[in-house]
Coordinates of C-alpha atoms in Angstrom, one line a residue:
Chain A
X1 CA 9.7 2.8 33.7
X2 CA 6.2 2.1 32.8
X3 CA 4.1 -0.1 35.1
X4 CA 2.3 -3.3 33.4
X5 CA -0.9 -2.6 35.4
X6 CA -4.7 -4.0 34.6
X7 CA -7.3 -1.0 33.3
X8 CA -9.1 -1.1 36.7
X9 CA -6.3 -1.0 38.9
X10 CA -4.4 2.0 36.3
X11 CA -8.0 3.6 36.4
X12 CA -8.1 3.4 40.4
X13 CA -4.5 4.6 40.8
X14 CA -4.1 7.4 38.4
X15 CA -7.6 9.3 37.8
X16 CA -8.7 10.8 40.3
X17 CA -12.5 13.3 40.8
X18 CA -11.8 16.4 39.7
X19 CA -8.3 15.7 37.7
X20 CA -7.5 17.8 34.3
X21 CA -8.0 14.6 31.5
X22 CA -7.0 14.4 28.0
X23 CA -8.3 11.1 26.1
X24 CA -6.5 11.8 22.5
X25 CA -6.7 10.1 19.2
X26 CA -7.9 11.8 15.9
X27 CA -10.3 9.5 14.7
X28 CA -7.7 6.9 15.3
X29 CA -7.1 4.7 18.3
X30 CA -9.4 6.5 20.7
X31 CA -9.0 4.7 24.1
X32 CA -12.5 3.8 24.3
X33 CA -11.6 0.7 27.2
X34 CA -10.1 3.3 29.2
X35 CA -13.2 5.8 29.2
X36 CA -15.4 2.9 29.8
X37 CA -13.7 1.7 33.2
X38 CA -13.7 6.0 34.8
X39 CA -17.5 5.8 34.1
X40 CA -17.9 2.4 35.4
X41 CA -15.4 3.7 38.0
X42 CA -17.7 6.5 38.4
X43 CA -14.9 9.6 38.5
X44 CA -16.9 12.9 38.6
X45 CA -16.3 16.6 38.3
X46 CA -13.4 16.3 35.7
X47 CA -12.1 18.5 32.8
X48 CA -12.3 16.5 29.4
X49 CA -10.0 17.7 27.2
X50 CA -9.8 16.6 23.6
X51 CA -9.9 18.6 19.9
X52 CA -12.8 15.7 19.0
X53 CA -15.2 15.0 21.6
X54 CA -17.1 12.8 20.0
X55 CA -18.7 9.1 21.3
X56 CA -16.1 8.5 24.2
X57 CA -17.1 12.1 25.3
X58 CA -20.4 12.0 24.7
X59 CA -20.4 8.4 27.2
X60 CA -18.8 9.8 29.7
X61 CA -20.6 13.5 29.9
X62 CA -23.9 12.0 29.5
X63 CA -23.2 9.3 32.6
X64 CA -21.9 12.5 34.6
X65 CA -18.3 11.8 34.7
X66 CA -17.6 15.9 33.7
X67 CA -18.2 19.3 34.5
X68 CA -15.8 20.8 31.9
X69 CA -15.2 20.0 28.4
X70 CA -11.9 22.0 26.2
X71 CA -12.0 20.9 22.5
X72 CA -12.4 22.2 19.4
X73 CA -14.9 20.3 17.3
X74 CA -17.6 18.3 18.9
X75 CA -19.5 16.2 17.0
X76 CA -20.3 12.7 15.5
X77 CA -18.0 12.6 12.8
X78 CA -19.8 11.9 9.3
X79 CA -23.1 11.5 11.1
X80 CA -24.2 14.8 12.9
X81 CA -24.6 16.0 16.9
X82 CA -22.6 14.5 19.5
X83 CA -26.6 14.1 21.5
X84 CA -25.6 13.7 25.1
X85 CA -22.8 16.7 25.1
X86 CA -25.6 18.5 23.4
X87 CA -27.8 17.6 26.5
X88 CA -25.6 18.9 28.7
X89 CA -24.5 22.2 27.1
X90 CA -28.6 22.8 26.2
X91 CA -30.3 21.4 28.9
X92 CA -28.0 20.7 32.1
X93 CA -28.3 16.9 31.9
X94 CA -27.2 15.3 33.8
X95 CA -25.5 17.9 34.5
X96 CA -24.1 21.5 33.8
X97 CA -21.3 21.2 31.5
X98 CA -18.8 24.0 31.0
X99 CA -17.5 24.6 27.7
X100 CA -13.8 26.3 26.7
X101 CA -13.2 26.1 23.3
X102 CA -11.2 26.7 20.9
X103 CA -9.9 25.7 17.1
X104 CA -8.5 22.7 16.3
X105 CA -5.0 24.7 15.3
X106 CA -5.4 25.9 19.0
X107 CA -5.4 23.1 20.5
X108 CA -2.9 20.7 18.6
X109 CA -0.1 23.9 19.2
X110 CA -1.4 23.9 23.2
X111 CA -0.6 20.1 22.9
X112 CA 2.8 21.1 21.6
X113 CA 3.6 23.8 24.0
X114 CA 2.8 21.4 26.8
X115 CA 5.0 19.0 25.8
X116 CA 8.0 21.4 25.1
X117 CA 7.1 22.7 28.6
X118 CA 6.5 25.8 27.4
X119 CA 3.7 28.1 29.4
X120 CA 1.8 29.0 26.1
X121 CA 1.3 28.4 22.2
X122 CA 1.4 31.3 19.4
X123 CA -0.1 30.3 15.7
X124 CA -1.5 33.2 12.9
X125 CA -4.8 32.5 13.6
X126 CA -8.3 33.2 15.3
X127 CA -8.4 36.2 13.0
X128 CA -11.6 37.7 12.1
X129 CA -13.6 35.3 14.4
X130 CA -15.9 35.9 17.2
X131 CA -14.1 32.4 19.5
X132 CA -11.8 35.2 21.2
X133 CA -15.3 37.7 22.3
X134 CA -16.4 34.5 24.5
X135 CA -13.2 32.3 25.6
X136 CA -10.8 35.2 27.3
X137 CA -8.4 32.3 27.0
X138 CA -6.8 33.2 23.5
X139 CA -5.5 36.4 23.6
X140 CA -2.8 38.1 21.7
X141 CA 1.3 38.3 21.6
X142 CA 3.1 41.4 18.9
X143 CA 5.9 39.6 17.8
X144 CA 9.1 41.1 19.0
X145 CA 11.0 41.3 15.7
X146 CA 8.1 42.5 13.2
X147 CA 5.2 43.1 15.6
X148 CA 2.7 41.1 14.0
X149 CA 0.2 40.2 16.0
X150 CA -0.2 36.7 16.8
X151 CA -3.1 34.6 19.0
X152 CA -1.8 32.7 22.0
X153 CA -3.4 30.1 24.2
X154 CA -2.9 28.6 27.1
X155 CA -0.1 25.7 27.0
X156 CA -2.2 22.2 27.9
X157 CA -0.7 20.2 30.7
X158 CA -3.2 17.4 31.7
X159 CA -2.9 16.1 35.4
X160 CA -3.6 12.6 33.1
X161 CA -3.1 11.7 29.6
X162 CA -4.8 8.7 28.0
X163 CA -4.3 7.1 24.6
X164 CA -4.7 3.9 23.3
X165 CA -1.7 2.3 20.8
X166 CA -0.7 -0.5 18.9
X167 CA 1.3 -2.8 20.9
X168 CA 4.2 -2.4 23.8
X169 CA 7.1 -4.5 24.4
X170 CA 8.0 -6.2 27.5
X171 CA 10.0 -3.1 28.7
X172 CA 6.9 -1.1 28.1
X173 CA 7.8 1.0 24.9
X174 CA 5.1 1.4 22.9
X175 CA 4.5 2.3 19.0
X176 CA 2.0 4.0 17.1
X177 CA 1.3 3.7 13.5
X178 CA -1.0 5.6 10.9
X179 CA -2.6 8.6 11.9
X180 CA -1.2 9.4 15.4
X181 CA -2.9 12.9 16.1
X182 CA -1.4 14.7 19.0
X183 CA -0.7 11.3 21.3
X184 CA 2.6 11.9 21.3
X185 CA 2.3 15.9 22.6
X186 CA -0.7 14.5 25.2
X187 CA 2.0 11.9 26.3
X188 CA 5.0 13.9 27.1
X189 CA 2.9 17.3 28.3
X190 CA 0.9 15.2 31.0
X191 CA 1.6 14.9 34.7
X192 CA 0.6 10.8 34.3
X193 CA -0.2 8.6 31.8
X194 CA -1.9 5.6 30.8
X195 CA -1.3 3.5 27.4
X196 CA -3.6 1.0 26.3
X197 CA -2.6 -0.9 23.5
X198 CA -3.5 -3.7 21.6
X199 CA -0.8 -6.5 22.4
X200 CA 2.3 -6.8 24.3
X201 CA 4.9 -8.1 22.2
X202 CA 8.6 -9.6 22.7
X203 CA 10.2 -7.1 19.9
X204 CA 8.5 -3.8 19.0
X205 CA 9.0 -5.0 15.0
X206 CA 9.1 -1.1 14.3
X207 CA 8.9 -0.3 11.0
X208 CA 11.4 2.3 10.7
X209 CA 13.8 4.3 12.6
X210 CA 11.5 6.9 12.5
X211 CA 8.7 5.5 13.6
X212 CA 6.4 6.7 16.4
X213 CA 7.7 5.5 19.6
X214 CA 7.1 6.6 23.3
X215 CA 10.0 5.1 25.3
X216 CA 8.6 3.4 28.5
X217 CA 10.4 5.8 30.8
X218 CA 7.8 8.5 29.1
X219 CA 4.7 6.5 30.1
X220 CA 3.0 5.7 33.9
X221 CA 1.1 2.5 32.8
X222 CA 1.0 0.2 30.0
X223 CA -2.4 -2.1 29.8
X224 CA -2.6 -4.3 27.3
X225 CA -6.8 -4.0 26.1
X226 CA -6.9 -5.9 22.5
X227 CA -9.6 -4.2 20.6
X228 CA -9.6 -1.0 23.2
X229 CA -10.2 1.2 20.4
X230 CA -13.6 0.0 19.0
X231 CA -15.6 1.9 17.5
X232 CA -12.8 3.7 16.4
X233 CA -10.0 1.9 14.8
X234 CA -6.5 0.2 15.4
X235 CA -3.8 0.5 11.9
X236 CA -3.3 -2.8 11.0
X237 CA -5.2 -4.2 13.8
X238 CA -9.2 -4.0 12.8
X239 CA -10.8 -1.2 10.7
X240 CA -13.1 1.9 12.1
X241 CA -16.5 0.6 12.6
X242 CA -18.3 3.0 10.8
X243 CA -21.9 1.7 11.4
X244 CA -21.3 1.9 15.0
X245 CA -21.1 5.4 14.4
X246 CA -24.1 5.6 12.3
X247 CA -26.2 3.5 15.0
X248 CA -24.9 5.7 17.9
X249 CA -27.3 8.4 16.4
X250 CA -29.9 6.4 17.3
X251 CA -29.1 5.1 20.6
X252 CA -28.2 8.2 22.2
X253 CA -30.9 10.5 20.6
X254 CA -33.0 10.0 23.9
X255 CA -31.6 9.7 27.2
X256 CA -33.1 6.4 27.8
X257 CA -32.3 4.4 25.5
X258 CA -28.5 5.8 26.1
X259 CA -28.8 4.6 29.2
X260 CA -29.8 1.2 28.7
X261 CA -27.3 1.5 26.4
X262 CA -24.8 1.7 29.2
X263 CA -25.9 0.3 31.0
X264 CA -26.0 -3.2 28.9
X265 CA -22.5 -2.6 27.3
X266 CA -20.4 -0.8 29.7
X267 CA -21.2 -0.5 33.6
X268 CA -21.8 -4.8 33.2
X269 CA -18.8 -5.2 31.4
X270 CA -15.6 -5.1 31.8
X271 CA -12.2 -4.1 29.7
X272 CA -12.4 -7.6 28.2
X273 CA -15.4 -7.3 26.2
X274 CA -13.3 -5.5 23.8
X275 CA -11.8 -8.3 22.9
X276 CA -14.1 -9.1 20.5
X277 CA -13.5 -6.3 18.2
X278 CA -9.5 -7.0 18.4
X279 CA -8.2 -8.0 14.9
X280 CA -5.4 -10.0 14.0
X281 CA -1.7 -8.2 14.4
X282 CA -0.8 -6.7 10.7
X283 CA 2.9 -8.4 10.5
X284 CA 4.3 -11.3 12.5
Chain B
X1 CA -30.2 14.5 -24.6
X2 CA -30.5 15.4 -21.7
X3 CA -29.4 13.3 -18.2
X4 CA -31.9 13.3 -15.3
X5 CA -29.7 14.4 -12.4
X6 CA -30.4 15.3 -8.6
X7 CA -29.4 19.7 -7.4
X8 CA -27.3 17.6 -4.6
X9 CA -25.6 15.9 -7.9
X10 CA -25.6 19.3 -9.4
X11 CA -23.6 20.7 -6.6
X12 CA -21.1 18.1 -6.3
X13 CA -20.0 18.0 -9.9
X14 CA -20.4 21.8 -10.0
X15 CA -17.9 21.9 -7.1
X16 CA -15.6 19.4 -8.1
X17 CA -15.0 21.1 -11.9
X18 CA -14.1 24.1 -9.6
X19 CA -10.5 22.8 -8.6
X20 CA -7.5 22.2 -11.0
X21 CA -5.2 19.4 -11.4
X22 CA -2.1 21.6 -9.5
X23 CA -4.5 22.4 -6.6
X24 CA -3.1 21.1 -3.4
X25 CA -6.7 21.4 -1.3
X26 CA -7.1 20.7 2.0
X27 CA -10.2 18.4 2.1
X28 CA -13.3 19.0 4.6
X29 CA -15.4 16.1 5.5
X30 CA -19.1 15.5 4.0
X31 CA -19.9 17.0 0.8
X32 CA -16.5 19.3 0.3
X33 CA -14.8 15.8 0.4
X34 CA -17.4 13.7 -2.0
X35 CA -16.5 17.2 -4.6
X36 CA -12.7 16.6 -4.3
X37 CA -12.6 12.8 -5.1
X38 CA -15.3 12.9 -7.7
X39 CA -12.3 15.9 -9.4
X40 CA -9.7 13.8 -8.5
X41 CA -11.1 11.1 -10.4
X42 CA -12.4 12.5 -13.4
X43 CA -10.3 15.8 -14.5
X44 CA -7.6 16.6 -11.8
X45 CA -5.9 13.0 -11.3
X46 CA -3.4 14.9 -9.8
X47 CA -4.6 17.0 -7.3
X48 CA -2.9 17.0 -3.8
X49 CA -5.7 16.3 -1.5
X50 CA -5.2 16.7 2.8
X51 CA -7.4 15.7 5.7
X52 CA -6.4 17.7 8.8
X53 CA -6.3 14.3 10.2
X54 CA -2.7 14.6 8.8
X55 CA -3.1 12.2 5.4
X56 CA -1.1 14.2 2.6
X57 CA -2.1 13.4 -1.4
X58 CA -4.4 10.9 -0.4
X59 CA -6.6 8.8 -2.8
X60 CA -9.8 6.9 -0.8
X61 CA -11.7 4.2 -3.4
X62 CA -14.5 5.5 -0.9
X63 CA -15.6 8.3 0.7
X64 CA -14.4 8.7 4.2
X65 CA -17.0 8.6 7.2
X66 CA -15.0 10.9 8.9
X67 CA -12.0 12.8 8.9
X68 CA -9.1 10.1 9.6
X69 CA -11.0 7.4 8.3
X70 CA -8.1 4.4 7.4
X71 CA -8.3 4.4 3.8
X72 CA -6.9 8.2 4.1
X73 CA -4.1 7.0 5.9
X74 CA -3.7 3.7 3.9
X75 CA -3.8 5.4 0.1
X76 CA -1.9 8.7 1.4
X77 CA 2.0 9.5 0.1
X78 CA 2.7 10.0 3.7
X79 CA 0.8 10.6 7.1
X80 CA 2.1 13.7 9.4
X81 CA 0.8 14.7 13.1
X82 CA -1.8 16.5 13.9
X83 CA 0.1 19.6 15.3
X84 CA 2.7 19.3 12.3
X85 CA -0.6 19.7 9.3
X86 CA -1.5 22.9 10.9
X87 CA 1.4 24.5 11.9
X88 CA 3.7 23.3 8.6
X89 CA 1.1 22.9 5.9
X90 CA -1.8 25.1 6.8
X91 CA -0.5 27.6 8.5
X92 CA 3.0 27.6 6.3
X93 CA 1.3 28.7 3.4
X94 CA 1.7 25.2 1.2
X95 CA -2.7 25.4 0.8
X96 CA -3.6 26.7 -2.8
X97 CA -7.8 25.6 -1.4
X98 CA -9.2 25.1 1.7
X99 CA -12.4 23.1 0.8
X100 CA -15.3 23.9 3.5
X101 CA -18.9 23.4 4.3
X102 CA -21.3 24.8 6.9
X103 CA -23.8 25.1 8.7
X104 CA -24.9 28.6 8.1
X105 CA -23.9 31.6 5.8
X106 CA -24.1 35.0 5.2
X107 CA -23.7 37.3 2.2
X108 CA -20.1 37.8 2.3
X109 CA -19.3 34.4 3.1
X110 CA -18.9 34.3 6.7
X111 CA -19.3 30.8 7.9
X112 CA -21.3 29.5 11.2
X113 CA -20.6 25.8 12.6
X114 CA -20.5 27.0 16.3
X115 CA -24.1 28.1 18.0
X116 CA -27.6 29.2 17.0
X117 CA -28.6 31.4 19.4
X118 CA -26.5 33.3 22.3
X119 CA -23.4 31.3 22.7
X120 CA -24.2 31.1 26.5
X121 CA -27.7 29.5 26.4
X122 CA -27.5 28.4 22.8
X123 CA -30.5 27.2 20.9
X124 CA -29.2 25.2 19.0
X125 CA -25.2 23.8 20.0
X126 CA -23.3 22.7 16.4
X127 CA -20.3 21.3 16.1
X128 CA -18.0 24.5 16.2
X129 CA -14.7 25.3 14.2
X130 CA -12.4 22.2 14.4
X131 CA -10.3 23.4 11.1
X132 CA -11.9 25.9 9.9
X133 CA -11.0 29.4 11.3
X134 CA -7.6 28.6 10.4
X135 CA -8.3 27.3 6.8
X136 CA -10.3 30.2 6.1
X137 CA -7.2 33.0 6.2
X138 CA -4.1 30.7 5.4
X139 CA -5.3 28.8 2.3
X140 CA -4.3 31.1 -0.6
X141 CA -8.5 30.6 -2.1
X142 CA -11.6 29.6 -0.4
X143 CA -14.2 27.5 -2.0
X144 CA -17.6 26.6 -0.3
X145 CA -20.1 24.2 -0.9
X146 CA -23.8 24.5 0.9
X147 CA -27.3 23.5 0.2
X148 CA -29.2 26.6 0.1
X149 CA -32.6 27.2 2.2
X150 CA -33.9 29.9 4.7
X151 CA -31.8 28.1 8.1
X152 CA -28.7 28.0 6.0
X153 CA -28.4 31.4 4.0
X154 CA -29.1 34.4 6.4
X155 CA -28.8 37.7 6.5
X156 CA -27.0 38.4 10.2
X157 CA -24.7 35.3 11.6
X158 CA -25.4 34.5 15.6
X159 CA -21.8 34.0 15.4
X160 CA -18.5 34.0 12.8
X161 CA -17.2 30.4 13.5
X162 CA -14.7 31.4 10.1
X163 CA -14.5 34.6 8.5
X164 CA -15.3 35.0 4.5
X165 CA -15.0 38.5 3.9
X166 CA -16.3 40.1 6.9
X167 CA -19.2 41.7 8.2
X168 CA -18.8 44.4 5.9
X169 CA -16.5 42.9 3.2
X170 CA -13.4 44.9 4.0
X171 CA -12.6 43.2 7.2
X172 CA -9.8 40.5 5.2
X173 CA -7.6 43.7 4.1
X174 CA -8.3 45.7 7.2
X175 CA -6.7 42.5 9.5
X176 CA -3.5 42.6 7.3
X177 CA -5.4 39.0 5.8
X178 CA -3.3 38.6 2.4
X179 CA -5.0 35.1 0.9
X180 CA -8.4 35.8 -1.0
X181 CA -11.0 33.8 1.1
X182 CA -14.1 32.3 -0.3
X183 CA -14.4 32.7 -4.3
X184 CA -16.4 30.7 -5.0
X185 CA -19.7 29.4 -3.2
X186 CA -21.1 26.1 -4.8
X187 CA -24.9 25.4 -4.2
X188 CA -28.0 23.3 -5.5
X189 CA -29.0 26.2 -7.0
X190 CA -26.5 28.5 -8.3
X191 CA -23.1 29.3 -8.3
X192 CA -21.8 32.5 -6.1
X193 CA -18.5 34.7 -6.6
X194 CA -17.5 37.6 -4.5
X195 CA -18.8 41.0 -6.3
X196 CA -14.7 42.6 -6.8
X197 CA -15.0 45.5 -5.6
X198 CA -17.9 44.8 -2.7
X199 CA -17.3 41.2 -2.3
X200 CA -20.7 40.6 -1.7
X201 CA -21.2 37.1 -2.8
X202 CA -23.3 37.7 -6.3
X203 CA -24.9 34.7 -8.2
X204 CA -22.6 34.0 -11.6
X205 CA -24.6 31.1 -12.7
X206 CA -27.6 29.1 -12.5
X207 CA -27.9 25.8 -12.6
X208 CA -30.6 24.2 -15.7
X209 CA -34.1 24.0 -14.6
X210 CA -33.4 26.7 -11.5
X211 CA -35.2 29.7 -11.4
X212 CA -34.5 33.1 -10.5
X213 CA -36.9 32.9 -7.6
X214 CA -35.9 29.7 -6.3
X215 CA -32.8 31.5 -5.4
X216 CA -34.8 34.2 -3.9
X217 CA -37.3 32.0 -1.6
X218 CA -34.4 29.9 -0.6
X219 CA -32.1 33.1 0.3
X220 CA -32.1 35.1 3.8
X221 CA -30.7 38.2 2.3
X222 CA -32.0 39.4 -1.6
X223 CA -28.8 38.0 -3.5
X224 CA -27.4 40.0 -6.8
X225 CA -27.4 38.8 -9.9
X226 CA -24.6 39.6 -12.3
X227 CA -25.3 41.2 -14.9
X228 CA -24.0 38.6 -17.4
X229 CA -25.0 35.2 -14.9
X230 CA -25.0 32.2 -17.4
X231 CA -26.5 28.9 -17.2
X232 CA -24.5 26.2 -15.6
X233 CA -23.2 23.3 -17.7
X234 CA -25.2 20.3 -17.3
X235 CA -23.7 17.3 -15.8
X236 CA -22.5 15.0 -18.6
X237 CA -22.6 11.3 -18.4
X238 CA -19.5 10.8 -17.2
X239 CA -19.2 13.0 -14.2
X240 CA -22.8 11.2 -13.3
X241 CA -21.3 8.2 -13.1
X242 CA -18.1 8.6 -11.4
X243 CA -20.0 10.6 -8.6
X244 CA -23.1 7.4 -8.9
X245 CA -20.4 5.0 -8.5
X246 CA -18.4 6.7 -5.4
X247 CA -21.6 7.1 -3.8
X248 CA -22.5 3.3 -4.2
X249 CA -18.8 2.4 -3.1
X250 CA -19.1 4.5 0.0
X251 CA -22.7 3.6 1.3
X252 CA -21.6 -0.4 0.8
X253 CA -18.3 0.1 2.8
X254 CA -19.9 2.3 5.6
X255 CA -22.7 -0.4 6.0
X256 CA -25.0 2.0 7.0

């Protein structure tokens, strides 16, 4: 059963320097809290996975919390370069920064195969690209019954998966709504997880049997972190705050105005600053 | 008369008369995505349009910011995972267009959103791939809409994010590659089509007031001309304002 744990002490317990982390959510519910308390927390040397590095990744690489990033599109979405990740890959600050990467069909297939505990994934694709002369990570299977040849990568099993949902009962199952990405793949292929959601509620109020729903016994920690997903956005909840975005150009251009940045807005806050951005719950 | 209109206008209304009301076209963010809304509400009120953020026949009032903005989500038929839009809908064949953009391209379409310079110690770091090496072979037809200019239209690629036809042109048959890749390339300027039997990308159409070398000075490579390139419609009024009126829509919801 999932624990009900608060976001330092889930933080302190389950993320550890060096681990294998995937923070997921495609555009969605990106567990922004959660990235916020490992930098404040100050976790360093890790792997970063995640298809779409984009602001969460770019915080925590530009205040050093990585020495590895695996994704497949990195960028500000809508707006243009991702600055700090680009100051790591170009210039080595604050840090070198590895790079594996791969396509975005890649990566949501190694979600996959890590959840069906399978060692690798196999998709018609990386064909006629140069992505396989510089990551010898995808590599190629001939199909035992018509020997077409098909690209493989690597299965991705995290040591911890993050994401960030809408709401969890009191037993610790939680639901997702709208565009739900890979979280449920980053959930069942990690070692340990931690859910952040939005509200913890006495009945799930699940919109339909076939709703999106990790059952507690799936899931390390539960933390409830209303408004956990700003900048991004929370179905129902509150809406993506697209001139965030936009201003984020601005801010993390230059490295010191990122750093008062953070300095002002994460490493003297704490989870509950978020609250502010939380929006009402869509049905009651 | 005549309407005064912007080549960035140009282009968009240029690319969105390209797809037809059956397309089912999966959607890429910036200016492929303004192109496929501005068709979807003016001549193909049915298209089928998909964000590889999973949102299937969506309909946005405003342009999305990014890819799984919620009004995809919120005016979409129905909203699938991530790992289920490329393995079901991409990859199992149900793309008649994928709909791309780039940062720079090459005469037979080869796209590069991944590194200028050596991949290793890269001048410049873009985005890379996300979608697109994937869209580019399993969509049935290609389209592509760029600005043109010197940094974006080269002659040799640092690096094929997504292939078009190839270095040479022959590479999409020689890889067993059955879908047609990029027919059409939209610009500013002019309108491109693969050459049949080369597939060089060759310049079909130009668009009013463009000269012949304004395509040149803004080209890496010396482009062909068909024989028979026409002139390109000029928007009409309506077009103008559906785009005007998107545009306005979008910049007031984004708040930027």
């Amino acid at each position: 059963m999932a624990k009900f744990l608060d976001l330092a002490t889930a933080v302190a317990e389950m993320v550890h320097d060096g681990d294998v982390l995937a923070l997921e959510g495609f555009t969605h519910l990106i567990p922004f809290a959660a990235g916020h308390e490992i930098i404040r927390q100050k976790r360093r040397n890790l792997t970063l996975i995640r298809m779409t590095p984009d602001l969460i990744y770019d915080q925590m690489i530009g205040m050093g919390c990585a020495s590895k990033l695996v994704f497949s599109w990195g960028g500000n979405p809508g707006v243009g370069s991702t600055h700090r990740i680009r100051d790591a890959v170009e210039n080595q600050w604050p840090q070198p920064l590895a790079l594996e990467e791969h396509s975005h069909a890649a990566m949501a297939n190694a979600y996959e195969a890590g959840a069906a505990n399978l060692p690798f994934a196999m998709l018609r694709g990386y064909i006629g690209v140069d992505l396989p002369k510089v990551n010898p990570q995808i590599r190629k299977i001939a199909c035992p019954y018509t020997g077409e040849e098909l690209a493989t990568v690597p299965a991705i099993r995290p040591d911890v998966g993050i994401v960030h949902a809408l709401r969890a009962d009191r037993e610790g199952n939680v639901l997702l709504e709208g565009i739900t990405g890979c979280q449920k793949e980053v959930v069942l292929a990690s070692r340990r997880t931690i859910v952040t959601v939005e509200e913890i509620v006495d009945d799930l109020r699940a919109p339909s049997p076939n709703s999106v729903i990790l059952p507690s016994w799936t899931i390390g920690a539960v933390v409830a972190v209303p408004g956990g997903a700003h900048p991004s956005y929370a179905h129902g909840y509150y809406k993506r705050d697209n001139s965030f975005y936009i201003a984020w150009d601005k801010i993390s251009r230059e490295r010191e105005s990122f750093l008062a940045w953070m300095e002002e807005n994460v490493m003297r806050k704490g989870p509950e600053a978020f609250a502010a951005h939380a929006g009402k719950r869509a049905a009651s | 008369m005549s309407l005064a209109f912007t080549p960035n206008e140009m282009m968009t209304i240029a690319a969105a008369r390209a797809l037809r009301n059956e397309d089912v076209c999966f959607v890429g963010i910036g200016a492929p995505s303004a192109a496929c809304n501005l068709a979807r509400m003016t001549h193909a009120p049915d298209i089928t349009l998909i964000y590889e953020s999973g949102t299937i026949a969506t309909k946005p009032n405003v342009l999305p910011l990014s890819i799984g903005d919620g009004e995809l989500c919120d005016t979409a038929l129905t909203t699938v995972p991530v790992p289920e839009m490329f393995r079901y809908w991409l990859q199992g064949g149900r793309i008649t267009v994928g709909f791309l953009g780039g940062a720079q391209i090459d005469r037979f379409a080869n796209l590069n959103t991944t590194v200028v310079g050596d991949y290793h110690k890269p001048k410049v770091r873009l985005p890379g791939g996300g979608g697109a090496p994937e869209i580019a072979t399993n969509c049935r037809e290609i389209f592509i809409i760029m600005a043109m200019g010197k940094r974006a239209f080269i002659d040799t690629l640092p690096f094929i994010t997504s292939m078009g036809h190839g270095v040479t042109g022959r590479e999409r048959r020689a890889l067993g590659v059955k879908s047609l890749g990029p027919t059409r390339l939209i610009t500013d300027l002019c309108l491109f089509e693969p050459d049949p039997e080369t597939k060089e990308m060759t310049v079909v159409s130009i668009h009013p007031g463009v000269t012949r070398e304004q395509i040149l000075e803004n080209c890496g490579w010396t482009p062909a001309f068909a024989a028979e390139a026409i002139e390109t419609r000029a928007p009409d009024a309506i077009e103008l304002e559906v785009l005007r009126d998107i545009q306005a829509r979008t910049k007031a919801a984004h708040g930027g």
